[in-house]
Amino acid sequence: MKAKYEELTKLEEERLANKDDPKWAREEPDRELDRYANIHPWAGNRIKLVVPEGYNDYINASPVTLTSTAEKQSALKKGLQDKYICMQGPKAQTVDHTWHMMWHSITVPDNAAPGVIIMLSALTGPNPANPSEIMEKCYKYYPMSEEDPPLHVNESMQLGEDFKATVRFVSRENNVDGTGIEVRKLAMSVEGEEDEKTIWHFFYPLWPDAGSLNRQNVNSVLTLMDLTRAKNVDEENPRVVHCSAGVGRTGTFVALEFLMGELQGGAWEGWDEGEEKGTDAIFETVNQLRMQRKTMVQALEQYVFLYEVCRKVWEEKYMLPCIGGEHTHDNPPEEAIPES
C-alpha cells in the first residue's frame, strides 16, 4: 500500500510539473482567502462565485464527481449521490463567500430545495508545528444555537451590491443515534427572493487530529453518510464537505462513501486482497479525487484506512472471517502546514 501511495504522489508531482497543460494550472494562493498557503484548488477545477464583473469570484472549493471504477456495476448502486463540493474550513474572511456559494450551488429549479454541509473539523485544535499551541481550524461560520443572532451575509458588499442574505438557526439535534453527530437545521434567505432555503448542517466531532478511529467510529461515519444523503433531496445536488484544509479528512470521507457504494452495490464481489485482479478501485478512486482537487486523501495513514475499512466491510458482506480480529485505525496527522 505504501508503494501505491507513493505512486499517487508521483502522479500528482507530474501534474504539478506539467506547465503546458492548463488543466493542471495551479490557482495562485490568496493569503487572505486561503487557510493554508500550500492548499488551493486546480485553476481549471474550482468553484467560481456568481459575482458581478470586477469582483473576486474566488473561494477555496472544488467540484468533485466520481465515476465507477468497476467493470461490472450492480443496479443496486444506481442513484448513489456522487457529487460533492470540497472546500477548506471557512475563515472569518470567507464566511460571506461560503454562504454565497451555498445559495448558488443548489442545482434543482426550486430555490427552496435544501442544501447539505458536512463539517469534519473542530473549530480549534493543536498546531502541528507546536502541539502545545491551540490554533483555529475552522471559523464559526454558522449560528450554532438559538442564542446566536442571525448571520448577515455580504454586508460589506464585497461580492457585489445585489446579493444580501441572512442565515438563521432553526433547530439542533445532538448525538444523533448515539453517534456524536450534531445536526442543525438552518434557514437562509436572500433579499429579493421569495422563498427561504433550508440548509442542513452536520457536524462530526469524532475525527480528531490525533488518536484512533475504532470500530464504533467507523460505524458512525457510515451513519453520517446515510443521514446526509437522506437530507439531500436530489442526487444531482452536490453536498458540501469540509474539514480544515479540505483535502485530508474531506478526501477520505468522499472516497470512503463512494467505495462503500461500489462495494455494497456488488461491484467488488470477486475482490480478493491476496490476488492481483487488475484495476485497484481504491487507488483509482483516490487518483480521480486528486485530479479534481490536489492532495486529496493527504496522508498514507488515511490511504491505509480506506483499505482496512473496505476489507472489513467486504468480509462482513460476504460472511468471511475477519483477519486479525478487531480493526483499529490510527488517525492521520493534521492535514496541512499552517501559514507562517
PDB file of C-alpha atoms in Angstrom, residues 27-218:
ATOM      1  CA  GLU A  27      -4.526  28.683  -8.675  1.00  0.00           C
ATOM      2  CA  GLU A  28      -2.357  31.433  -7.241  1.00  0.00           C
ATOM      3  CA  PRO A  29      -2.527  31.405  -3.432  1.00  0.00           C
ATOM      4  CA  ASP A  30      -4.663  34.115  -1.871  1.00  0.00           C
ATOM      5  CA  ARG A  31      -3.204  34.734   1.568  1.00  0.00           C
ATOM      6  CA  GLU A  32      -6.381  36.405   2.736  1.00  0.00           C
ATOM      7  CA  LEU A  33      -8.845  33.795   1.465  1.00  0.00           C
ATOM      8  CA  ASP A  34      -6.763  30.588   1.718  1.00  0.00           C
ATOM      9  CA  ARG A  35      -6.443  28.972   5.130  1.00  0.00           C
ATOM     10  CA  TYR A  36      -3.181  27.222   4.224  1.00  0.00           C
ATOM     11  CA  ALA A  37      -0.658  28.562   1.725  1.00  0.00           C
ATOM     12  CA  ASN A  38       0.032  25.098   0.292  1.00  0.00           C
ATOM     13  CA  ILE A  39      -3.592  24.007  -0.209  1.00  0.00           C
ATOM     14  CA  HIS A  40      -5.526  25.558  -3.072  1.00  0.00           C
ATOM     15  CA  PRO A  41      -7.611  24.220  -5.983  1.00  0.00           C
ATOM     16  CA  TRP A  42      -6.620  23.475  -9.535  1.00  0.00           C
ATOM     17  CA  ALA A  43      -7.278  26.648 -11.527  1.00  0.00           C
ATOM     18  CA  GLY A  44      -9.242  24.615 -14.071  1.00  0.00           C
ATOM     19  CA  ASN A  45     -11.484  22.959 -11.487  1.00  0.00           C
ATOM     20  CA  ARG A  46     -12.643  25.402  -8.867  1.00  0.00           C
ATOM     21  CA  ILE A  47     -15.949  26.846  -7.790  1.00  0.00           C
ATOM     22  CA  LYS A  48     -16.393  30.321  -9.233  1.00  0.00           C
ATOM     23  CA  LEU A  49     -18.710  32.582  -7.298  1.00  0.00           C
ATOM     24  CA  VAL A  50     -21.506  34.208  -9.283  1.00  0.00           C
ATOM     25  CA  VAL A  51     -20.430  37.818  -8.800  1.00  0.00           C
ATOM     26  CA  PRO A  52     -20.574  40.937 -10.989  1.00  0.00           C
ATOM     27  CA  GLU A  53     -17.679  41.714 -13.293  1.00  0.00           C
ATOM     28  CA  GLY A  54     -14.770  43.211 -11.416  1.00  0.00           C
ATOM     29  CA  TYR A  55     -15.417  41.328  -8.167  1.00  0.00           C
ATOM     30  CA  ASN A  56     -13.289  38.443  -6.922  1.00  0.00           C
ATOM     31  CA  ASP A  57     -15.008  35.131  -7.711  1.00  0.00           C
ATOM     32  CA  TYR A  58     -12.514  33.003  -5.754  1.00  0.00           C
ATOM     33  CA  ILE A  59     -13.288  30.525  -2.997  1.00  0.00           C
ATOM     34  CA  ASN A  60     -11.070  27.624  -1.946  1.00  0.00           C
ATOM     35  CA  ALA A  61     -13.516  24.959  -3.094  1.00  0.00           C
ATOM     36  CA  SER A  62     -13.585  22.342  -5.836  1.00  0.00           C
ATOM     37  CA  PRO A  63     -16.444  20.489  -7.539  1.00  0.00           C
ATOM     38  CA  VAL A  64     -15.908  16.737  -7.342  1.00  0.00           C
ATOM     39  CA  THR A  65     -17.726  13.951  -9.174  1.00  0.00           C
ATOM     40  CA  LEU A  66     -16.697  10.302  -9.029  1.00  0.00           C
ATOM     41  CA  THR A  67     -17.434   7.574 -11.574  1.00  0.00           C
ATOM     42  CA  SER A  68     -17.381   3.829 -11.095  1.00  0.00           C
ATOM     43  CA  THR A  69     -14.002   2.100 -11.187  1.00  0.00           C
ATOM     44  CA  ALA A  70     -15.580  -1.334 -11.608  1.00  0.00           C
ATOM     45  CA  GLU A  71     -16.076  -3.100 -14.934  1.00  0.00           C
ATOM     46  CA  LYS A  72     -19.236  -4.715 -13.608  1.00  0.00           C
ATOM     47  CA  GLN A  73     -21.700  -2.460 -11.869  1.00  0.00           C
ATOM     48  CA  SER A  74     -24.748  -3.529  -9.911  1.00  0.00           C
ATOM     49  CA  ALA A  75     -28.154  -1.928 -10.386  1.00  0.00           C
ATOM     50  CA  LEU A  76     -28.241  -1.525  -6.605  1.00  0.00           C
ATOM     51  CA  LYS A  77     -25.751   1.331  -6.899  1.00  0.00           C
ATOM     52  CA  LYS A  78     -27.965   3.420  -9.172  1.00  0.00           C
ATOM     53  CA  GLY A  79     -28.935   6.663  -7.514  1.00  0.00           C
ATOM     54  CA  LEU A  80     -25.802   6.914  -5.402  1.00  0.00           C
ATOM     55  CA  GLN A  81     -25.061  10.556  -4.659  1.00  0.00           C
ATOM     56  CA  ASP A  82     -21.567  11.079  -6.038  1.00  0.00           C
ATOM     57  CA  LYS A  83     -21.417  14.853  -6.495  1.00  0.00           C
ATOM     58  CA  TYR A  84     -19.615  16.989  -3.931  1.00  0.00           C
ATOM     59  CA  ILE A  85     -18.141  20.399  -3.332  1.00  0.00           C
ATOM     60  CA  CYS A  86     -14.970  20.007  -1.273  1.00  0.00           C
ATOM     61  CA  MET A  87     -13.770  23.154   0.449  1.00  0.00           C
ATOM     62  CA  GLN A  88     -11.432  24.381   3.151  1.00  0.00           C
ATOM     63  CA  GLY A  89     -12.768  25.209   6.587  1.00  0.00           C
ATOM     64  CA  PRO A  90     -14.075  28.776   6.280  1.00  0.00           C
ATOM     65  CA  LYS A  91     -12.087  31.696   7.684  1.00  0.00           C
ATOM     66  CA  ALA A  92     -13.541  34.900   9.092  1.00  0.00           C
ATOM     67  CA  GLN A  93     -12.744  36.498   5.724  1.00  0.00           C
ATOM     68  CA  THR A  94     -14.605  33.797   3.745  1.00  0.00           C
ATOM     69  CA  VAL A  95     -17.896  33.455   5.630  1.00  0.00           C
ATOM     70  CA  ASP A  96     -19.676  35.576   3.010  1.00  0.00           C
ATOM     71  CA  HIS A  97     -18.108  33.537   0.209  1.00  0.00           C
ATOM     72  CA  THR A  98     -19.227  30.271   1.793  1.00  0.00           C
ATOM     73  CA  TRP A  99     -22.867  31.259   2.061  1.00  0.00           C
ATOM     74  CA  HIS A 100     -22.876  32.884  -1.365  1.00  0.00           C
ATOM     75  CA  MET A 101     -21.647  29.553  -2.748  1.00  0.00           C
ATOM     76  CA  MET A 102     -24.276  27.615  -0.786  1.00  0.00           C
ATOM     77  CA  TRP A 103     -27.116  29.639  -2.263  1.00  0.00           C
ATOM     78  CA  HIS A 104     -25.901  29.181  -5.817  1.00  0.00           C
ATOM     79  CA  SER A 105     -24.710  25.577  -5.523  1.00  0.00           C
ATOM     80  CA  ILE A 106     -28.196  24.068  -5.455  1.00  0.00           C
ATOM     81  CA  THR A 107     -28.940  22.848  -8.955  1.00  0.00           C
ATOM     82  CA  VAL A 108     -32.646  21.963  -8.749  1.00  0.00           C
ATOM     83  CA  PRO A 109     -35.013  24.635 -10.127  1.00  0.00           C
ATOM     84  CA  ASP A 110     -36.724  25.286  -6.790  1.00  0.00           C
ATOM     85  CA  ASN A 111     -34.615  27.757  -4.814  1.00  0.00           C
ATOM     86  CA  ALA A 112     -36.123  26.390  -1.595  1.00  0.00           C
ATOM     87  CA  ALA A 113     -34.538  22.962  -2.111  1.00  0.00           C
ATOM     88  CA  PRO A 114     -32.287  22.179   0.867  1.00  0.00           C
ATOM     89  CA  GLY A 115     -28.525  22.221   0.877  1.00  0.00           C
ATOM     90  CA  VAL A 116     -26.296  19.922   2.925  1.00  0.00           C
ATOM     91  CA  ILE A 117     -22.983  20.762   4.628  1.00  0.00           C
ATOM     92  CA  ILE A 118     -20.760  18.116   6.239  1.00  0.00           C
ATOM     93  CA  MET A 119     -18.232  19.548   8.709  1.00  0.00           C
ATOM     94  CA  LEU A 120     -15.449  17.140   9.733  1.00  0.00           C
ATOM     95  CA  SER A 121     -13.257  19.518  11.740  1.00  0.00           C
ATOM     96  CA  ALA A 122     -13.479  21.076  15.172  1.00  0.00           C
ATOM     97  CA  LEU A 123     -13.201  24.859  15.334  1.00  0.00           C
ATOM     98  CA  THR A 124      -9.827  24.670  17.083  1.00  0.00           C
ATOM     99  CA  GLY A 125      -7.052  22.141  17.602  1.00  0.00           C
ATOM    100  CA  PRO A 126      -3.340  21.735  18.281  1.00  0.00           C
ATOM    101  CA  ASN A 127      -0.883  23.454  15.971  1.00  0.00           C
ATOM    102  CA  PRO A 128       1.073  20.618  14.267  1.00  0.00           C
ATOM    103  CA  ALA A 129       4.220  22.745  14.416  1.00  0.00           C
ATOM    104  CA  ASN A 130       3.734  23.307  18.162  1.00  0.00           C
ATOM    105  CA  PRO A 131       1.213  20.864  19.706  1.00  0.00           C
ATOM    106  CA  SER A 132       1.017  22.853  22.937  1.00  0.00           C
ATOM    107  CA  GLU A 133      -0.410  25.787  20.975  1.00  0.00           C
ATOM    108  CA  ILE A 134      -4.099  25.854  20.016  1.00  0.00           C
ATOM    109  CA  MET A 135      -4.912  27.257  16.589  1.00  0.00           C
ATOM    110  CA  GLU A 136      -8.072  27.889  14.597  1.00  0.00           C
ATOM    111  CA  LYS A 137      -9.027  25.017  12.308  1.00  0.00           C
ATOM    112  CA  CYS A 138     -12.326  26.451  11.122  1.00  0.00           C
ATOM    113  CA  TYR A 139     -14.116  29.718  11.825  1.00  0.00           C
ATOM    114  CA  LYS A 140     -17.621  29.606  13.359  1.00  0.00           C
ATOM    115  CA  TYR A 141     -19.379  30.432  10.123  1.00  0.00           C
ATOM    116  CA  TYR A 142     -22.900  29.388  11.119  1.00  0.00           C
ATOM    117  CA  PRO A 143     -25.310  30.127  14.006  1.00  0.00           C
ATOM    118  CA  MET A 144     -24.876  27.255  16.460  1.00  0.00           C
ATOM    119  CA  SER A 145     -27.883  27.750  18.732  1.00  0.00           C
ATOM    120  CA  GLU A 146     -30.991  29.824  19.289  1.00  0.00           C
ATOM    121  CA  GLU A 147     -28.875  32.209  21.378  1.00  0.00           C
ATOM    122  CA  ASP A 148     -26.860  33.148  18.299  1.00  0.00           C
ATOM    123  CA  PRO A 149     -28.228  36.090  16.295  1.00  0.00           C
ATOM    124  CA  PRO A 150     -28.910  35.617  12.585  1.00  0.00           C
ATOM    125  CA  LEU A 151     -25.835  35.809  10.391  1.00  0.00           C
ATOM    126  CA  HIS A 152     -25.890  38.657   7.871  1.00  0.00           C
ATOM    127  CA  VAL A 153     -24.078  37.830   4.644  1.00  0.00           C
ATOM    128  CA  ASN A 154     -22.280  40.323   2.387  1.00  0.00           C
ATOM    129  CA  GLU A 155     -22.989  43.410   4.474  1.00  0.00           C
ATOM    130  CA  SER A 156     -19.728  44.878   3.164  1.00  0.00           C
ATOM    131  CA  MET A 157     -20.887  44.176  -0.412  1.00  0.00           C
ATOM    132  CA  GLN A 158     -17.525  42.555  -1.221  1.00  0.00           C
ATOM    133  CA  LEU A 159     -19.404  40.131  -3.502  1.00  0.00           C
ATOM    134  CA  GLY A 160     -21.439  42.786  -5.271  1.00  0.00           C
ATOM    135  CA  GLU A 161     -24.343  45.010  -4.352  1.00  0.00           C
ATOM    136  CA  ASP A 162     -27.094  42.646  -5.499  1.00  0.00           C
ATOM    137  CA  PHE A 163     -26.579  39.806  -3.007  1.00  0.00           C
ATOM    138  CA  LYS A 164     -27.517  40.193   0.644  1.00  0.00           C
ATOM    139  CA  ALA A 165     -28.543  37.200   2.714  1.00  0.00           C
ATOM    140  CA  THR A 166     -29.417  36.114   6.232  1.00  0.00           C
ATOM    141  CA  VAL A 167     -28.770  32.725   7.831  1.00  0.00           C
ATOM    142  CA  ARG A 168     -30.712  31.911  10.994  1.00  0.00           C
ATOM    143  CA  PHE A 169     -30.764  28.990  13.406  1.00  0.00           C
ATOM    144  CA  VAL A 170     -33.909  26.818  13.396  1.00  0.00           C
ATOM    145  CA  SER A 171     -33.195  23.663  15.390  1.00  0.00           C
ATOM    146  CA  ARG A 172     -30.490  21.289  16.591  1.00  0.00           C
ATOM    147  CA  GLU A 173     -30.251  17.593  17.400  1.00  0.00           C
ATOM    148  CA  ASN A 174     -27.224  16.427  19.385  1.00  0.00           C
ATOM    149  CA  ASN A 175     -25.636  12.972  19.435  1.00  0.00           C
ATOM    150  CA  VAL A 176     -27.931  11.545  16.760  1.00  0.00           C
ATOM    151  CA  ASP A 177     -28.487   7.814  17.343  1.00  0.00           C
ATOM    152  CA  GLY A 178     -25.614   7.848  19.834  1.00  0.00           C
ATOM    153  CA  THR A 179     -23.082   8.681  17.105  1.00  0.00           C
ATOM    154  CA  GLY A 180     -21.922  12.076  18.376  1.00  0.00           C
ATOM    155  CA  ILE A 181     -23.217  13.710  15.189  1.00  0.00           C
ATOM    156  CA  GLU A 182     -24.776  17.166  15.589  1.00  0.00           C
ATOM    157  CA  VAL A 183     -27.463  18.104  13.075  1.00  0.00           C
ATOM    158  CA  ARG A 184     -28.576  21.691  12.680  1.00  0.00           C
ATOM    159  CA  LYS A 185     -31.383  22.994  10.574  1.00  0.00           C
ATOM    160  CA  LEU A 186     -30.608  26.484   9.304  1.00  0.00           C
ATOM    161  CA  ALA A 187     -32.712  28.793   7.159  1.00  0.00           C
ATOM    162  CA  MET A 188     -31.183  31.044   4.522  1.00  0.00           C
ATOM    163  CA  SER A 189     -32.996  33.936   2.895  1.00  0.00           C
ATOM    164  CA  VAL A 190     -31.816  36.333   0.208  1.00  0.00           C
ATOM    165  CA  GLU A 191     -33.141  39.832  -0.397  1.00  0.00           C
ATOM    166  CA  GLY A 192     -35.421  39.819  -3.416  1.00  0.00           C
ATOM    167  CA  GLU A 193     -36.096  36.065  -3.237  1.00  0.00           C
ATOM    168  CA  GLU A 194     -39.490  34.903  -2.008  1.00  0.00           C
ATOM    169  CA  ASP A 195     -38.518  31.540  -0.507  1.00  0.00           C
ATOM    170  CA  GLU A 196     -36.114  30.604   2.235  1.00  0.00           C
ATOM    171  CA  LYS A 197     -33.661  27.793   1.651  1.00  0.00           C
ATOM    172  CA  THR A 198     -33.159  25.100   4.274  1.00  0.00           C
ATOM    173  CA  ILE A 199     -29.532  24.217   4.965  1.00  0.00           C
ATOM    174  CA  TRP A 200     -28.819  21.011   6.861  1.00  0.00           C
ATOM    175  CA  HIS A 201     -25.524  21.307   8.714  1.00  0.00           C
ATOM    176  CA  PHE A 202     -23.897  18.104  10.003  1.00  0.00           C
ATOM    177  CA  PHE A 203     -21.002  18.419  12.440  1.00  0.00           C
ATOM    178  CA  TYR A 204     -18.997  15.243  13.010  1.00  0.00           C
ATOM    179  CA  PRO A 205     -16.695  15.695  16.043  1.00  0.00           C
ATOM    180  CA  LEU A 206     -15.192  12.200  16.244  1.00  0.00           C
ATOM    181  CA  TRP A 207     -12.425  12.552  13.664  1.00  0.00           C
ATOM    182  CA  PRO A 208      -9.678  14.028  15.849  1.00  0.00           C
ATOM    183  CA  ASP A 209      -6.315  15.452  14.918  1.00  0.00           C
ATOM    184  CA  ALA A 210      -4.664  12.608  16.813  1.00  0.00           C
ATOM    185  CA  GLY A 211      -5.815   9.267  18.162  1.00  0.00           C
ATOM    186  CA  SER A 212      -7.599   6.378  16.507  1.00  0.00           C
ATOM    187  CA  LEU A 213     -10.795   5.501  14.740  1.00  0.00           C
ATOM    188  CA  ASN A 214     -12.177   2.399  16.390  1.00  0.00           C
ATOM    189  CA  ARG A 215     -14.966   0.233  15.091  1.00  0.00           C
ATOM    190  CA  GLN A 216     -17.663   2.383  16.672  1.00  0.00           C
ATOM    191  CA  ASN A 217     -16.247   5.476  14.986  1.00  0.00           C
ATOM    192  CA  VAL A 218     -16.273   3.754  11.599  1.00  0.00           C
TER     193      VAL A 218
END
